[in-house]
PDB file of C-alpha atoms in Angstrom:
ATOM      1  CA  MET A   1      54.013-130.108  30.619  1.00  0.00           C
ATOM      2  CA  GLN A   2      57.019-128.550  29.203  1.00  0.00           C
ATOM      3  CA  LYS A   3      57.644-124.926  30.589  1.00  0.00           C
ATOM      4  CA  ARG A   4      57.678-122.067  27.944  1.00  0.00           C
ATOM      5  CA  PRO A   5      61.290-120.311  28.658  1.00  0.00           C
ATOM      6  CA  VAL A   6      61.122-116.557  30.156  1.00  0.00           C
ATOM      7  CA  LYS A   7      61.214-113.945  26.775  1.00  0.00           C
ATOM      8  CA  ARG A   8      62.569-110.749  28.750  1.00  0.00           C
ATOM      9  CA  GLY A   9      61.951-107.547  27.474  1.00  0.00           C
ATOM     10  CA  ARG A  10      58.354-106.096  26.016  1.00  0.00           C
ATOM     11  CA  PRO A  11      56.152-108.200  23.141  1.00  0.00           C
ATOM     12  CA  VAL A  12      57.197-107.464  19.459  1.00  0.00           C
ATOM     13  CA  GLY A  13      55.746-104.716  18.918  1.00  0.00           C
ATOM     14  CA  ALA A  14      55.191-102.941  22.251  1.00  0.00           C
ATOM     15  CA  THR A  15      56.578 -99.819  22.973  1.00  0.00           C
ATOM     16  CA  SER A  16      56.301 -97.504  26.138  1.00  0.00           C
ATOM     17  CA  PHE A  17      58.603 -95.024  24.723  1.00  0.00           C
ATOM     18  CA  ASP A  18      56.492 -91.534  24.048  1.00  0.00           C
ATOM     19  CA  ALA A  19      58.437 -89.052  22.741  1.00  0.00           C
ATOM     20  CA  ASP A  20      56.623 -86.067  25.139  1.00  0.00           C
ATOM     21  CA  ILE A  21      57.646 -87.231  28.127  1.00  0.00           C
ATOM     22  CA  ALA A  22      61.382 -88.142  26.901  1.00  0.00           C
ATOM     23  CA  ARG A  23      61.600 -84.792  26.253  1.00  0.00           C
ATOM     24  CA  ALA A  24      60.321 -83.080  29.483  1.00  0.00           C
ATOM     25  CA  PHE A  25      62.363 -84.894  31.884  1.00  0.00           C
ATOM     26  CA  GLY A  26      65.332 -84.961  29.382  1.00  0.00           C
ATOM     27  CA  ALA A  27      65.254 -81.209  30.225  1.00  0.00           C
ATOM     28  CA  ALA A  28      64.096 -81.701  33.951  1.00  0.00           C
ATOM     29  CA  VAL A  29      67.734 -83.870  33.910  1.00  0.00           C
ATOM     30  CA  ARG A  30      69.079 -81.090  32.110  1.00  0.00           C
ATOM     31  CA  ALA A  31      67.681 -78.874  33.455  1.00  0.00           C
ATOM     32  CA  LEU A  32      68.853 -80.358  37.423  1.00  0.00           C
ATOM     33  CA  ARG A  33      71.924 -81.023  36.533  1.00  0.00           C
ATOM     34  CA  THR A  34      73.241 -77.252  34.868  1.00  0.00           C
ATOM     35  CA  GLU A  35      71.397 -75.265  37.885  1.00  0.00           C
ATOM     36  CA  ARG A  36      74.225 -77.999  41.107  1.00  0.00           C
ATOM     37  CA  GLY A  37      76.976 -76.874  37.735  1.00  0.00           C
ATOM     38  CA  PHE A  38      77.545 -80.604  36.984  1.00  0.00           C
ATOM     39  CA  SER A  39      78.472 -81.320  34.280  1.00  0.00           C
ATOM     40  CA  GLN A  40      77.134 -84.152  31.617  1.00  0.00           C
ATOM     41  CA  GLU A  41      80.002 -86.011  32.279  1.00  0.00           C
ATOM     42  CA  SER A  42      80.405 -86.178  36.351  1.00  0.00           C
ATOM     43  CA  LEU A  43      76.612 -86.081  36.535  1.00  0.00           C
ATOM     44  CA  ALA A  44      76.727 -89.658  34.696  1.00  0.00           C
ATOM     45  CA  ASN A  45      79.618 -90.915  36.429  1.00  0.00           C
ATOM     46  CA  LEU A  46      78.340 -90.229  40.110  1.00  0.00           C
ATOM     47  CA  ALA A  47      74.466 -91.808  38.885  1.00  0.00           C
ATOM     48  CA  ASP A  48      77.143 -94.926  37.412  1.00  0.00           C
ATOM     49  CA  ILE A  49      75.340 -94.917  33.447  1.00  0.00           C
ATOM     50  CA  GLU A  50      77.264 -94.297  30.952  1.00  0.00           C
ATOM     51  CA  ARG A  51      77.863 -90.552  29.972  1.00  0.00           C
ATOM     52  CA  SER A  52      76.340 -91.528  26.041  1.00  0.00           C
ATOM     53  CA  HIS A  53      73.029 -93.261  27.733  1.00  0.00           C
ATOM     54  CA  MET A  54      73.126 -89.146  30.165  1.00  0.00           C
ATOM     55  CA  GLY A  55      73.077 -87.772  26.747  1.00  0.00           C
ATOM     56  CA  LYS A  56      70.418 -89.834  24.551  1.00  0.00           C
ATOM     57  CA  VAL A  57      68.034 -89.194  28.279  1.00  0.00           C
ATOM     58  CA  GLU A  58      68.952 -85.411  28.504  1.00  0.00           C
ATOM     59  CA  ARG A  59      67.995 -84.920  24.692  1.00  0.00           C
ATOM     60  CA  GLY A  60      64.962 -86.914  25.499  1.00  0.00           C
ATOM     61  CA  GLU A  61      65.989 -89.568  22.361  1.00  0.00           C
ATOM     62  CA  HIS A  62      65.570 -92.290  25.502  1.00  0.00           C
ATOM     63  CA  MET A  63      63.060 -93.396  27.961  1.00  0.00           C
ATOM     64  CA  PRO A  64      65.091 -94.432  31.632  1.00  0.00           C
ATOM     65  CA  THR A  65      64.096 -96.977  33.086  1.00  0.00           C
ATOM     66  CA  LEU A  66      62.722 -96.928  37.302  1.00  0.00           C
ATOM     67  CA  VAL A  67      66.375 -97.611  38.127  1.00  0.00           C
ATOM     68  CA  ILE A  68      68.302 -94.897  35.872  1.00  0.00           C
ATOM     69  CA  VAL A  69      65.440 -92.129  37.280  1.00  0.00           C
ATOM     70  CA  PHE A  70      66.106 -93.522  40.529  1.00  0.00           C
ATOM     71  CA  LYS A  71      70.352 -93.266  39.821  1.00  0.00           C
ATOM     72  CA  ILE A  72      70.134 -90.340  38.289  1.00  0.00           C
ATOM     73  CA  ALA A  73      68.599 -88.523  40.787  1.00  0.00           C
ATOM     74  CA  ARG A  74      71.206 -89.878  43.712  1.00  0.00           C
ATOM     75  CA  GLY A  75      73.670 -88.307  41.285  1.00  0.00           C
ATOM     76  CA  LEU A  76      71.901 -85.501  41.916  1.00  0.00           C
ATOM     77  CA  GLY A  77      71.749 -84.831  45.091  1.00  0.00           C
ATOM     78  CA  CYS A  78      67.615 -85.379  45.317  1.00  0.00           C
ATOM     79  CA  GLY A  79      65.030 -87.695  45.446  1.00  0.00           C
ATOM     80  CA  ALA A  80      62.956 -89.268  42.053  1.00  0.00           C
ATOM     81  CA  ALA A  81      60.250 -86.880  43.168  1.00  0.00           C
ATOM     82  CA  GLU A  82      61.820 -84.174  42.824  1.00  0.00           C
ATOM     83  CA  VAL A  83      63.393 -85.004  38.695  1.00  0.00           C
ATOM     84  CA  MET A  84      59.548 -86.286  37.903  1.00  0.00           C
ATOM     85  CA  GLY A  85      58.113 -83.173  39.709  1.00  0.00           C
ATOM     86  CA  ARG A  86      60.418 -81.319  37.384  1.00  0.00           C
ATOM     87  CA  ALA A  87      59.858 -83.297  34.382  1.00  0.00           C
ATOM     88  CA  GLU A  88      55.498 -82.637  35.342  1.00  0.00           C
ATOM     89  CA  GLU A  89      56.310 -78.983  35.195  1.00  0.00           C
ATOM     90  CA  GLU A  90      58.101 -80.016  32.404  1.00  0.00           C
ATOM     91  CA  LEU A  91      55.150 -80.879  30.280  1.00  0.00           C
ATOM     92  CA  ARG A  92      53.168 -78.074  31.610  1.00  0.00           C
ATOM     93  CA  GLY A  93      54.915 -76.108  29.682  1.00  0.00           C
ATOM     94  CA  GLY A  94      56.293 -74.065  32.916  1.00  0.00           C
ATOM     95  CA  THR A  95      59.553 -74.495  34.214  1.00  0.00           C
ATOM     96  CA  ALA A  96      60.758 -74.969  37.989  1.00  0.00           C
ATOM     97  CA  ASP A  97      63.598 -71.536  37.210  1.00  0.00           C
TER      98      ASP A  97
END
């Protein structure tokens, strides 16, 4: 019996992108970043991701992977739970300020 090759990624037509969640996460990252006085570029460097990718995350144009969530949190000097909690507040329409 011949093994089928393992395909990476989602099946064709499948998506896990949710614009509201992506925007809320991006707003949370932007708020935490500005509170800490980081530029977008400096946070991207601290998180070890491309600055253009960071911009897409902050604008809600990209749904970050779990790895990226942890990298951003590490760059911000906080835990992923803090970033996600802030995103949940954004989704509820409130802010942590």
